[in-house]
Coordinates of C-alpha atoms (C1' of nucleotides) in Angstrom, one line a residue:
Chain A
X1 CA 33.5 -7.4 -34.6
X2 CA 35.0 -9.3 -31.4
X3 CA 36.3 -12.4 -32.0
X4 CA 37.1 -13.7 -35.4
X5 CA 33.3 -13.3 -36.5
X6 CA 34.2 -13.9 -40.6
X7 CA 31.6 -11.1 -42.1
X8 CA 31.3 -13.3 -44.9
X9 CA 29.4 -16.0 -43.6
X10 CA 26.3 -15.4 -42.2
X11 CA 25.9 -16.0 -38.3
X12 CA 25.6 -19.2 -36.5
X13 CA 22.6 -20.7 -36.9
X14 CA 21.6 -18.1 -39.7
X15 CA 20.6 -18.9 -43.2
X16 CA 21.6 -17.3 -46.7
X17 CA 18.6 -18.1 -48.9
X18 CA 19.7 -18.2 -52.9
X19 CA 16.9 -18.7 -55.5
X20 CA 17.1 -22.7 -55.1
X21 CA 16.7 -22.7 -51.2
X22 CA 14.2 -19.6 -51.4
X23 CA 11.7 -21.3 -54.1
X24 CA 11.7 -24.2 -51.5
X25 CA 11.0 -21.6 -48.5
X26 CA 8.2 -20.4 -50.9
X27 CA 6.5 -23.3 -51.7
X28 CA 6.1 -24.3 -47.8
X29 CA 4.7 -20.5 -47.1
X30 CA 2.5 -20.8 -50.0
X31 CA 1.0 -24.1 -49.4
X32 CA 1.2 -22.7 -45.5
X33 CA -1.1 -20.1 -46.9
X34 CA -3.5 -21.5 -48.6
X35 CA -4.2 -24.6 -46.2
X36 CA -5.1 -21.2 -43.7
X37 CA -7.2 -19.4 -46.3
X38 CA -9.4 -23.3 -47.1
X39 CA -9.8 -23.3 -42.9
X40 CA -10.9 -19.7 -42.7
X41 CA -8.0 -18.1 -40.9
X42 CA -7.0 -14.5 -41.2
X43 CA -3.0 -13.7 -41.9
X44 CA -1.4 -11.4 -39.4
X45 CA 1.7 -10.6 -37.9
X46 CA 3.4 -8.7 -35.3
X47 CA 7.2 -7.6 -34.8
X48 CA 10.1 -9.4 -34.9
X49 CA 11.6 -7.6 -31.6
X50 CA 9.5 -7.1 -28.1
X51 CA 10.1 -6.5 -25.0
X52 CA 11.8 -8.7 -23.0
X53 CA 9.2 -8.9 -20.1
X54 CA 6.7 -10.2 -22.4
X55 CA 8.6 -13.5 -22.4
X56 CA 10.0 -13.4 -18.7
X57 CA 6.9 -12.4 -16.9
X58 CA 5.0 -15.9 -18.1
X59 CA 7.9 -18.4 -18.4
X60 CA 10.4 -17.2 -15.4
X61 CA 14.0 -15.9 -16.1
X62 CA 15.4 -19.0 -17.0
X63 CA 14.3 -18.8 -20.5
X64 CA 15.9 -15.5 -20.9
X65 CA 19.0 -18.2 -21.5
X66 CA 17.1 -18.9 -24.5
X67 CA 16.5 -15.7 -25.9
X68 CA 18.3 -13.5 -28.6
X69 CA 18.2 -10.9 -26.2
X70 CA 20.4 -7.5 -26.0
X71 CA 19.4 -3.7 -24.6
X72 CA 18.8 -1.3 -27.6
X73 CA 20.5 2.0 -27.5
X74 CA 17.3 3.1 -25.7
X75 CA 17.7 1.1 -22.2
X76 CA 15.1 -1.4 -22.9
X77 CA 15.5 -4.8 -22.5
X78 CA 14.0 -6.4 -25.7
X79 CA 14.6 -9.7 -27.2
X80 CA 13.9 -11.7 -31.0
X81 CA 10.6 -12.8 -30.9
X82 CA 10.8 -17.0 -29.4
X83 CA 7.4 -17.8 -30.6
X84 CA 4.8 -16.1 -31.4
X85 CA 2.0 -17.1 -29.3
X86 CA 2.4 -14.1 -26.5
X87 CA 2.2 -11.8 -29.4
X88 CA -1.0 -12.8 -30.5
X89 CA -2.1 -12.7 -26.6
X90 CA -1.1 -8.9 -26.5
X91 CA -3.0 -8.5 -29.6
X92 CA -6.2 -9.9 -29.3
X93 CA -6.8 -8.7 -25.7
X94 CA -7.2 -5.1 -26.3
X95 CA -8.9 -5.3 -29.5
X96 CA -10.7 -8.4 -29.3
X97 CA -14.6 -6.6 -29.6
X98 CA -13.2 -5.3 -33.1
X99 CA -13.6 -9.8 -34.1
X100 CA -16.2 -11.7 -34.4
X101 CA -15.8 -15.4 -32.0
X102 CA -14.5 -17.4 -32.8
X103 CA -11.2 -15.6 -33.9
X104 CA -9.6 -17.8 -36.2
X105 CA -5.8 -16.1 -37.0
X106 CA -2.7 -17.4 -38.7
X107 CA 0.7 -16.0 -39.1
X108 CA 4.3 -17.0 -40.6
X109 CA 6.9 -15.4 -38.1
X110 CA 10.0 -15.7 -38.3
X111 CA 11.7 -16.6 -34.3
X112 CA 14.8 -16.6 -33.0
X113 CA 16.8 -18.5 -30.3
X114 CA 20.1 -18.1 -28.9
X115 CA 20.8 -21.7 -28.8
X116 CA 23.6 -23.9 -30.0
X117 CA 22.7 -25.2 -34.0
X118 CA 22.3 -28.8 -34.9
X119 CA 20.3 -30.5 -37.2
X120 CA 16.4 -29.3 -37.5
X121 CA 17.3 -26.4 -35.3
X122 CA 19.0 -23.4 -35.7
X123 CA 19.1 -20.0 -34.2
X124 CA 16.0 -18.4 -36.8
X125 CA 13.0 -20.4 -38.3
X126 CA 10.1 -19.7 -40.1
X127 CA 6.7 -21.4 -38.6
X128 CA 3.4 -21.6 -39.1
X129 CA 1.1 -20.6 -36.4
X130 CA -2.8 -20.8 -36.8
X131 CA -4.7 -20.0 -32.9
X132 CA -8.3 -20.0 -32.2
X133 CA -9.5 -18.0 -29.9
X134 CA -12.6 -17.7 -27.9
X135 CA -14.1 -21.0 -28.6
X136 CA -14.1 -23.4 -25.7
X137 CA -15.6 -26.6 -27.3
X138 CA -13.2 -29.5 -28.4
X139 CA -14.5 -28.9 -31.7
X140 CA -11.9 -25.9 -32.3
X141 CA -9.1 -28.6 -31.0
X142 CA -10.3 -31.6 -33.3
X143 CA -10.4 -28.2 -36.1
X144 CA -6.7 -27.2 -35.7
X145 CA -5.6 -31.1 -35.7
X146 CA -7.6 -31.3 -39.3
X147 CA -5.8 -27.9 -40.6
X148 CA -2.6 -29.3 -39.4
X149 CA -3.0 -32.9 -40.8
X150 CA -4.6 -30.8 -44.1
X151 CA -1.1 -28.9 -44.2
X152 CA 1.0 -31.6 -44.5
X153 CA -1.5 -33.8 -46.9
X154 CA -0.9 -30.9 -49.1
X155 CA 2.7 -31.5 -49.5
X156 CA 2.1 -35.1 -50.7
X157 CA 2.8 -36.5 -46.9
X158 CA 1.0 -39.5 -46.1
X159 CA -0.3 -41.4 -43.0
X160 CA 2.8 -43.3 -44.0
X161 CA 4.6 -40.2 -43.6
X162 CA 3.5 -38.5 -39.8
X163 CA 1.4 -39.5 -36.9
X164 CA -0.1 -36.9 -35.2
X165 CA -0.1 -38.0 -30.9
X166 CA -2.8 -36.5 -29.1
X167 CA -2.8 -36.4 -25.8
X168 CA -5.0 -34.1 -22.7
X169 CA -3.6 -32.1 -19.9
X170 CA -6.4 -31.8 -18.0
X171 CA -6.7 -35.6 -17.6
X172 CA -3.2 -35.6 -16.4
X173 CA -4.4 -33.0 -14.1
X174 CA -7.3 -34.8 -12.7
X175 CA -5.7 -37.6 -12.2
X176 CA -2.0 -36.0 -10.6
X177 CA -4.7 -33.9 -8.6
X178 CA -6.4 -37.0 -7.4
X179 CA -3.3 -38.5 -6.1
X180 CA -2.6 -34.8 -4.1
X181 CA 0.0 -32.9 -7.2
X182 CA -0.9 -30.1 -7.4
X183 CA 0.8 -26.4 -8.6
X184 CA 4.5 -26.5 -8.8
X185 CA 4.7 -30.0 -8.3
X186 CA 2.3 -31.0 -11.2
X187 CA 4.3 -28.9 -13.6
X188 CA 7.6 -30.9 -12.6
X189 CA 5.7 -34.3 -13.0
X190 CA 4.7 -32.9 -16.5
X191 CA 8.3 -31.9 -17.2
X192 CA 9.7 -35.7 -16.2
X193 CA 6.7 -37.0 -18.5
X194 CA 7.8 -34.9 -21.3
X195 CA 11.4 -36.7 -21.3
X196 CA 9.6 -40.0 -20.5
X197 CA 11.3 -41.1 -24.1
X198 CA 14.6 -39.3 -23.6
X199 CA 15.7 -40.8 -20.1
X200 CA 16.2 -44.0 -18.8
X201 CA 13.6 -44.8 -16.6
X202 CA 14.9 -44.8 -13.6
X203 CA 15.6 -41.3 -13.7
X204 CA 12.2 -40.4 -14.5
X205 CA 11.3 -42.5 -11.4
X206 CA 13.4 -40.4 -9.5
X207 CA 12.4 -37.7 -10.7
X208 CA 8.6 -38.6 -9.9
X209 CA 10.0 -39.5 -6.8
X210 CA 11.3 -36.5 -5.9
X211 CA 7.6 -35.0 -6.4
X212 CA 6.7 -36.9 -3.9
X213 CA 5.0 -39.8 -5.4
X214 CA 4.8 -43.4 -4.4
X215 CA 5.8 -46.0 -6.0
X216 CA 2.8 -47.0 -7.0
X217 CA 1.6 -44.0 -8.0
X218 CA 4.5 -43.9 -10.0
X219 CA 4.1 -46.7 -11.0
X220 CA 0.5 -46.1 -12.1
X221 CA 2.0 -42.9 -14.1
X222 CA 4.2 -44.9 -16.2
X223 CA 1.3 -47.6 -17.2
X224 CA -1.0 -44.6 -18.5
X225 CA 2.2 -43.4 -20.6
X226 CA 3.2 -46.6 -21.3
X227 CA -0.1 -46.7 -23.7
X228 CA -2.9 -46.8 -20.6
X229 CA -5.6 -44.6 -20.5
X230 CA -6.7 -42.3 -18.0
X231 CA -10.1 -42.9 -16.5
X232 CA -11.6 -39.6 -16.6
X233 CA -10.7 -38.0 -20.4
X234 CA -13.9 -37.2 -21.6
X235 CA -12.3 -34.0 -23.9
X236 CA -10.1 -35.8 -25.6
X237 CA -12.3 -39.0 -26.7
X238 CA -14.5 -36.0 -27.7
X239 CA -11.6 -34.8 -30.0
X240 CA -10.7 -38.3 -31.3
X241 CA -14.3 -38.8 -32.1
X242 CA -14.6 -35.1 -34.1
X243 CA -11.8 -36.0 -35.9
X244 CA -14.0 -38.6 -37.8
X245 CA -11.8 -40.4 -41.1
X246 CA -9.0 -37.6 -40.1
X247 CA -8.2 -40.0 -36.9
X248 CA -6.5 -42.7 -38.6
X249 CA -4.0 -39.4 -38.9
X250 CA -3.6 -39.6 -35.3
X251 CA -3.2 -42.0 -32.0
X252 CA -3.8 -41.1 -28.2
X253 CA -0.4 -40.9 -26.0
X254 CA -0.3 -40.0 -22.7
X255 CA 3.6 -39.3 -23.0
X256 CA 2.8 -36.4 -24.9
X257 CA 2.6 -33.4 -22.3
X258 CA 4.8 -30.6 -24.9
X259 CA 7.5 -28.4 -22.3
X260 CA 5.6 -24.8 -22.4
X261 CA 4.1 -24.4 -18.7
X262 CA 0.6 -22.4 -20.6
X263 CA -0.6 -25.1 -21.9
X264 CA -4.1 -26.4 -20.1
X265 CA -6.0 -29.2 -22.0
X266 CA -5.9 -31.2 -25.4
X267 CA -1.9 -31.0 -26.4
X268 CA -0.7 -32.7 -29.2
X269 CA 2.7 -33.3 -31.8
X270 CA 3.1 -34.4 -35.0
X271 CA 6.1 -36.5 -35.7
X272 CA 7.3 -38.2 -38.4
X273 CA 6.5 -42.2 -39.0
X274 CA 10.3 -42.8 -38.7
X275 CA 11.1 -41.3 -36.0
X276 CA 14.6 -39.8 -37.5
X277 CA 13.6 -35.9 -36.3
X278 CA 12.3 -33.1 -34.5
X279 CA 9.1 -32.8 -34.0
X280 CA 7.0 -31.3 -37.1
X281 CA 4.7 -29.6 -35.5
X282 CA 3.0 -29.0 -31.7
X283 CA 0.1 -27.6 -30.4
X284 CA -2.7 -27.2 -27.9
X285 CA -5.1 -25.4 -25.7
X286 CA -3.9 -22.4 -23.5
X287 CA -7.0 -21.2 -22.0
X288 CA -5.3 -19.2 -19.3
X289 CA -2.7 -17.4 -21.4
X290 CA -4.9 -14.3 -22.5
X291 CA -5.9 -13.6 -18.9
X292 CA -2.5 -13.5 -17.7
X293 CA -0.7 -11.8 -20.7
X294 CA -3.6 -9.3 -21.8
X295 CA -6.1 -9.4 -18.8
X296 CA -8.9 -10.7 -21.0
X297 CA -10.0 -14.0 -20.1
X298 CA -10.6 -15.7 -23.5
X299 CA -9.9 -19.6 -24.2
X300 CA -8.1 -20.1 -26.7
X301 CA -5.5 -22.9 -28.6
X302 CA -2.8 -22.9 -31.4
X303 CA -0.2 -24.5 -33.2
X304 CA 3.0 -24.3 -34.6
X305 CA 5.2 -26.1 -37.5
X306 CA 8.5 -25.0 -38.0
X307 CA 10.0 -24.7 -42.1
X308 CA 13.4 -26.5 -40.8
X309 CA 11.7 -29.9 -39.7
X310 CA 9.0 -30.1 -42.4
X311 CA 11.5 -28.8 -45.1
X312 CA 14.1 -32.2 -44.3
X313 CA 11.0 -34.3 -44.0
X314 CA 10.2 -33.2 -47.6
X315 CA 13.5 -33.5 -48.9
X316 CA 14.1 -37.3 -47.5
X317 CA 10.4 -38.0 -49.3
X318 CA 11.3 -36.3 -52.4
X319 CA 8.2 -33.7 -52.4
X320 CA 10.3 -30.8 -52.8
X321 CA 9.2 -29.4 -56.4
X322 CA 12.3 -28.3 -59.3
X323 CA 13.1 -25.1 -57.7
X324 CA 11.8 -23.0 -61.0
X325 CA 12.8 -19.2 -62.7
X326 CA 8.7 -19.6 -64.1
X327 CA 10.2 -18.4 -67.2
X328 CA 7.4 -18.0 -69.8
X329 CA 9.4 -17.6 -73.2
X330 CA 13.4 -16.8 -74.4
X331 CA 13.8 -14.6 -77.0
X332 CA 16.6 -15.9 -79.6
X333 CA 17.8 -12.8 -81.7
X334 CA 19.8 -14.9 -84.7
X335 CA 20.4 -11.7 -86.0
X336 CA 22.0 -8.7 -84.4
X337 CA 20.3 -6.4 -87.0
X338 CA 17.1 -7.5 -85.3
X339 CA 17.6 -6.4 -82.3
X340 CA 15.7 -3.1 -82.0
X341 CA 12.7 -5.2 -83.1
X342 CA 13.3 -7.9 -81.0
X343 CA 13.4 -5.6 -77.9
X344 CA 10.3 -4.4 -79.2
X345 CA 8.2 -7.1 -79.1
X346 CA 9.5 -8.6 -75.8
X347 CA 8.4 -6.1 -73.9
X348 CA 5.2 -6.1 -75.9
X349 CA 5.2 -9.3 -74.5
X350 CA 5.8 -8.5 -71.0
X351 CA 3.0 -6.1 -71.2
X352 CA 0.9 -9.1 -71.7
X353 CA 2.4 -10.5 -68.5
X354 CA 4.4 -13.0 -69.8
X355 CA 7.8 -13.8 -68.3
X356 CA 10.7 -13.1 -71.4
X357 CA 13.8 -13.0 -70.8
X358 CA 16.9 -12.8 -73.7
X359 CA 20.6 -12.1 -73.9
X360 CA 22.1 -8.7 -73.3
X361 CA 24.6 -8.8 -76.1
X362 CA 25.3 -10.3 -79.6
X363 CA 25.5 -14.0 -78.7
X364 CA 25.6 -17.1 -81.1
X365 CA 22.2 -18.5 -81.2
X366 CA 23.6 -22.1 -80.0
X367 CA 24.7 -20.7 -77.0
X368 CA 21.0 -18.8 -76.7
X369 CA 19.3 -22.1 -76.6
X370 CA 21.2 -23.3 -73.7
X371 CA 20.6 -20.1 -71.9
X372 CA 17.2 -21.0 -72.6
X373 CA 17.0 -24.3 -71.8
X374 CA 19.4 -23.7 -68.8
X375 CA 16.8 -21.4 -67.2
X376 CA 14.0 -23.7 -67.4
X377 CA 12.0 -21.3 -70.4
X378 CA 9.1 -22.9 -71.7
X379 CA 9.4 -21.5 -75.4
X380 CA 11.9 -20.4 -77.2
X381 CA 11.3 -17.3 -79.3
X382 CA 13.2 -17.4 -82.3
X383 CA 13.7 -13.5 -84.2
X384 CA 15.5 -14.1 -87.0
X385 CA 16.1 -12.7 -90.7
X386 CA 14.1 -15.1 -92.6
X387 CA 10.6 -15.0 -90.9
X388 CA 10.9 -11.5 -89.8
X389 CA 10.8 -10.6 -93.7
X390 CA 7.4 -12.0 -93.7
X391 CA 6.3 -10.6 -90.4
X392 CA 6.8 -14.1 -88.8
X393 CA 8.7 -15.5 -85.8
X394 CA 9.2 -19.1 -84.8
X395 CA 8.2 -20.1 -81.6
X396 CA 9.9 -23.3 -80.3
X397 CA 8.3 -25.7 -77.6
X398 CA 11.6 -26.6 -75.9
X399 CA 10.6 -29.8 -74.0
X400 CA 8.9 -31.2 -77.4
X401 CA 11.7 -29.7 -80.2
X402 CA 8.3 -29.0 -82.1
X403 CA 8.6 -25.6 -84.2
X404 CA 5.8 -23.1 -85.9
X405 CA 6.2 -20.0 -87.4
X406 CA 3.7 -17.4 -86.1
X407 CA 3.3 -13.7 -86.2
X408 CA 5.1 -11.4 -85.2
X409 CA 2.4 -9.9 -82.6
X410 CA 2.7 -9.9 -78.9
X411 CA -1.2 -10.7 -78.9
X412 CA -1.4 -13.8 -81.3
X413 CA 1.7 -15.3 -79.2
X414 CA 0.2 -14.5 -75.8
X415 CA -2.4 -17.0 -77.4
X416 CA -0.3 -19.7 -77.8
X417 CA 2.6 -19.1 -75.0
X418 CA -0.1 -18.4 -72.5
X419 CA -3.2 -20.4 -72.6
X420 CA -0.2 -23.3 -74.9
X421 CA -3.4 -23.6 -77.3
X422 CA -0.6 -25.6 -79.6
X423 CA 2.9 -27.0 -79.3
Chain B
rG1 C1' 26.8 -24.1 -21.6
rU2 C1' 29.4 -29.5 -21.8
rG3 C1' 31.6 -33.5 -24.8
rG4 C1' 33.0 -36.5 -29.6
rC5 C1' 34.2 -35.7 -34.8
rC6 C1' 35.4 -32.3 -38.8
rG7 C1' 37.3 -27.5 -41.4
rU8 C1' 41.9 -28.1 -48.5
rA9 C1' 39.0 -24.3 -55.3
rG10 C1' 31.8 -21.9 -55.9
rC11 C1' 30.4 -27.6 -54.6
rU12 C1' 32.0 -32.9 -53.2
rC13 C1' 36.4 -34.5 -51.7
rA14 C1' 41.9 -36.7 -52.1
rG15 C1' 46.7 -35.3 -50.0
rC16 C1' 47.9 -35.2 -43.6
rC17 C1' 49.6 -41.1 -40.5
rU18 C1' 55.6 -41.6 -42.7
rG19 C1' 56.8 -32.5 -43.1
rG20 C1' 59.9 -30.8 -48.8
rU21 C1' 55.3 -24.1 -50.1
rA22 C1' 48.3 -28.3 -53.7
rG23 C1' 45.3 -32.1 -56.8
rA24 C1' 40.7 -34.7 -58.9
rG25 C1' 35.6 -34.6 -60.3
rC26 C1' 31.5 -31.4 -60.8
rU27 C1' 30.1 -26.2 -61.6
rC28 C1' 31.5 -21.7 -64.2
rC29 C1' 33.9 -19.2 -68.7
rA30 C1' 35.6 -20.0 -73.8
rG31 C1' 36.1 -23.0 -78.3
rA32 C1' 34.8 -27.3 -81.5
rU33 C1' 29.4 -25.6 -83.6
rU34 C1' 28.6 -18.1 -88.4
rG35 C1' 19.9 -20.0 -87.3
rU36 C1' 18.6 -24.4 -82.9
rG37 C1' 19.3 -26.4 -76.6
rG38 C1' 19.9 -30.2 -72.1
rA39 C1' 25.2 -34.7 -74.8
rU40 C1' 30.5 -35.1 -76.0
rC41 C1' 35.5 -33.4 -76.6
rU42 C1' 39.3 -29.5 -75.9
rG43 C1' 41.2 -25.4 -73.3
rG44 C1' 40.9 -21.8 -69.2
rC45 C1' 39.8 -19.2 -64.3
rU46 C1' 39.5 -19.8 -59.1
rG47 C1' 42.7 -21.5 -53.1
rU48 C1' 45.9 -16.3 -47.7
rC49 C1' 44.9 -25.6 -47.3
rG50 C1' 39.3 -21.6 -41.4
rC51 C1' 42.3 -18.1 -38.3
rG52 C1' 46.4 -17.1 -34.8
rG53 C1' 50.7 -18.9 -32.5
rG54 C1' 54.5 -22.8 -31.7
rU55 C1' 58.2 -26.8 -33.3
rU56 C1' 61.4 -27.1 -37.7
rC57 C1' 66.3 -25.3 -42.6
rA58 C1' 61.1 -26.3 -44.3
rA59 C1' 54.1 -27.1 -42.0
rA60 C1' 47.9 -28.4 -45.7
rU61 C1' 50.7 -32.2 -43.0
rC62 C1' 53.2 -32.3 -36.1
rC63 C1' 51.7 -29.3 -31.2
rC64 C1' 48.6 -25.5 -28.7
rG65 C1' 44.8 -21.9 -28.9
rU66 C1' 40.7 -19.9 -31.3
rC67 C1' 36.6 -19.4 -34.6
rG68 C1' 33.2 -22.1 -37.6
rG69 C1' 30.5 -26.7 -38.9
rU70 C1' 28.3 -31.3 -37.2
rC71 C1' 26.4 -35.0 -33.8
rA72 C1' 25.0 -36.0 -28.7
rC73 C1' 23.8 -33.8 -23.9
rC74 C1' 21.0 -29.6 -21.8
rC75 C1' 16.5 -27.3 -23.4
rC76 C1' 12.8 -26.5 -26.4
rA77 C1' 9.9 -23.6 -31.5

RNA sequence: GUGGCCGUAGCUCAGCCUGGUAGAGCUCCAGAUUGUGGAUCUGGCUGUCGCGGGUUCAAAUCCCGUCGGUCACCCCA
C-alpha cells in the first residue's frame, strides 16, 4: 500500500487471465500434457514458495537480485519459486528408491522473478519442465530433444518455424581444460560464450582475455563458435545421430553454452527461425545437481519452455485456436408459458452431459438467437408453442440454418446433439 | 538497477505543438424486428484526460515529480 500501487491493476509483470487469454493458457497446458503423457512422463509438482537457501546455496547471492524474495511472518527467508529444477532435486533425492530408473517426471509450475517486464518476460510464467533422471546414456538427451521438438509439432510449428541448437559442455570442457581453464575460470569463459551474439566482439575478446587466454587460443574459441567443431565431442554426434529424421529439427552450435552454472554436458535452445524472440525453450544435462542439492548422486537432464515465448510465437503463426465457451446447445423459450418445461428438459439435458445454456428472463426469441450464436452454441433448441403441442422441439444447426423437429426427450436429442448423427 | 518513448471511454486512438474545463470508431445496452442468429440503421451509457504538485484568470494541453506501460541495457526461465 506504499507508493501509488493502483489495486485495480494487477502487479507489474502480473497477468489477469479472462476466458479469451485463459482458453489460450489451456490449450498450451493441454497439448503440454499430453506430448508428456505420449513420452511416458509422470505430472508432479511442488510449491510455489521455498526457502530461500535452496536457490542461494547452488547459484551464490547474486541471484537473490533475481528473486521474489521477502521473510514470512515466521523469520524465514523464502522466495517464489525461479525454476523448478532444485525442486525436483529435493524431491527425487530422498525418495528416489520409491521409482523405478529411469525417472521420467514433468511438471507445469508457475515461477516468478523480480525483474523489470518487457516483452516475452514478465515477473510470473507458466513452463513446462520434463527431467530425466538416473539415465546416463545420450539416449535420454536425444529423448528430451524429440519430446521438445514433439511439443511444438503439436501446435502446428514447423521446421520453418524453430530450430532447435545443440551444443556440449563437456566438449567445451575438454577442450578449455586442454588449454589450462579450469574451475572458476571455465565458468567465466562459458559466461563470455553465452553473450558471444549479444556483444561486439571485442568485448568478448576481452573478456576471454581477462581469463587468461591467448590470443590464439581465443582466437581458436571464436572459430569453434563461429560454426567449428570441437575435436573431441563424441556425446553429442552420439545425440545428433539418435535423433535420426528428428535432426533436421536441429543444428550443432558451439555458441550455445545456456547461463545456469549446473549444467554439465549436452545443452541445448530452441529458438524461433526468425529470430524476433526469447528463447522458446532450454535444456540439458545436470549430472552434478542431485549430489549437491539432495546428496544423492544421480545424473540427470531437463528442460524447460516458458507459455510467454511460445504463446507470441503462436499468435504471430496464427495457431492459436477460436478461444471457445464448448457450448453444446441454446435453449430458445418462444414462449414464456413454456418455461417450466423448458427448464425441465435442459437440465434433462445436462444430465446427459451436454453443455445448455438459455436466457434467465422473458427475452424475444431474435435476441435469443444472437445470444446463441454470440456464444459460439452448436444447436439452437427451439421450445415453443406449436411443436410442444405435439411433444416436439425444433432443433436448429446454427452454422448450417438447417431445422428438424424432434422430440421432446433429453435422450433422443443427446442422439443427435451429441454423436450430430444429422444436421 | 540504468536510459529512450508512451499514459485521454471497456478496447484502438484523435485532441496537446499554437492553454479556454473532451471527441471518433469498435464493444456494450435498447429499439427497428410480438417464433429465428452472425448484417444494417437509429438511440443510449461510460472518462477524477494515470496520480500529485507547480505556472496561469483558465491546464488533457506548459513545467517538475511520481506511478504504470513499452523498448533497449543488465541478467536470465
Amino acid at each position: 500500500m506504499t507508493f501509488g500501487t493502483n489495486p485495480m491493476n494487477p502487479l507489474p509483470g502480473f497477468r489477469d487471465f479472462y476466458p479469451e487469454t485463459l482458453a489460450v493458457r489451456r490449450h498450451i497446458f493441454d497439448k503440454w500434457r499430453d506430448v508428456a503423457r505420449r513420452y511416458g512422463f509422470r505430472e508432479y509438482d511442488g510449491p510455489p514458495l521455498e526457502p530461500l537457501e535452496l536457490y542461494t546455496q547452488k547459484s551464490g547471492d547474486e541471484i537473490v537480485g533475481q528473486l521474489f524474495n521477502f521473510v514470512d511472518k515466521g523469520e524465514r527467508a523464502v522466495a517464489l519459486r525461479p525454476e523448478m529444477t532444485p525442486t525436483l532435486a529435493r524431491m527425487v533425492g530422498p525418495h528416489h528408491r520409491d521409482y523405478k530408473k529411469p525417472i521420467k517426471w514433468f511438471a507445469i509450475p508457475q515461477l516468478f522473478r523480480y525483474e523489470k517486464q518487457q516483452r516475452g518476460r514478465l515477473r510470473e510464467h507458466f513452463q513446462f519442465n520434463a527431467d530425466i533422471i538416473g539415465e546416463t546414456d545420450v539416449s535420454a538427451d536425444a529423448e528430451l530433444i524429440a519430446l521438445a521438438i514433439d511439443t511444438l509439432r503439436s501446435f502446428g510449428l514447423t521446421k520453418d518455424d524453430f530450430v532447435v541448437r545443440v551444443s556440449d559442455r563437456l566438449a567445451w570442457q575438454r577442450h578449455l581444460a586442454a588449454t589450462g581453464i579450469t574451475g572458476e575460470q571455465q565458468y567465466a569463459a562459458f559466461q563470455a560464450i553465452d553473450k558471444l551474439e549479444r556483444e561486439p566482439e571485442d568485448k568478448t575478446r576481452e573478456k576471454l582475455a581477462a581469463i587468461g587466454l591467448s590470443p590464439s587460443q581465443i582466437g581458436e574459441i571464436l572459430d569453434i563458435a563461429r560454426g567449428g567443431t570441437v575435436a573431441v565431442a563424441p556425446e553429442l554426434d552420439l545425440v545428433c545421430l539418435k535423433l535420426g529424421s528428428l535432426f533436421e529439427y536441429c543444428q550443432v552450435d558451439f555458441k550455445i553454452v545456456r547461463g545456469l552454472a549446473y549444467y554439465t554436458g549436452i545443452v541445448w535452445e530452441i529458438h524461433d527461425r526468425k529470430g524476433e524472440l526469447r528463447a522458446i525453450a532450454g535444456g540439458g544435462r545436470y549430472d552434478n545437481l542431485l549430489k549437491q542439492v539432495s546428496g544423492v548422486d544421480l545424473p540427470a537432464l531437463g528442460f524447460g519452455m516458458g507459455d510467454v515465448v511460445l504463446g507470441e510465437l503462436l499468435k504471430d503463426r496464427g495457431l492459436l485456436p477460436k478461444a471457445d465457451w464448448g457450448l453444446d446447445c441454446y435453449v430458445v423459450i418462444a414462449d414464456e408459458g413454456l418455461r417450466a418445461e423448458a427448464l425441465k428438459l435442459i437440465h434433462q439435458l445436462r444430465d446427459e452431459g451436454i453443455a445448455v445454456d438459455y436466457a434467465f428472463t422473458e427475452t424475444k426469441v431474435g435476441k435469443q438467437f444472437q445470444a446463441a450464436s454470440a456464444c459460439g452454441a452448436r444447436y439452437a433448441l427451439v421450445i415453443g408453442p406449436d411443436e410442444w403441442k405435439s411433444g416436439e422441439v425444433k432443433l436448429k444447426n446454427l452454422a448450417t440454418g438447417e431445422e428438424r423437429r424432434l422430440p421432446a426427450g433429453a435422450m433422443e436429442l443427446k442422439g443427435y446433439i451429441v454423436e450430430r448423427a444429422i444436421l
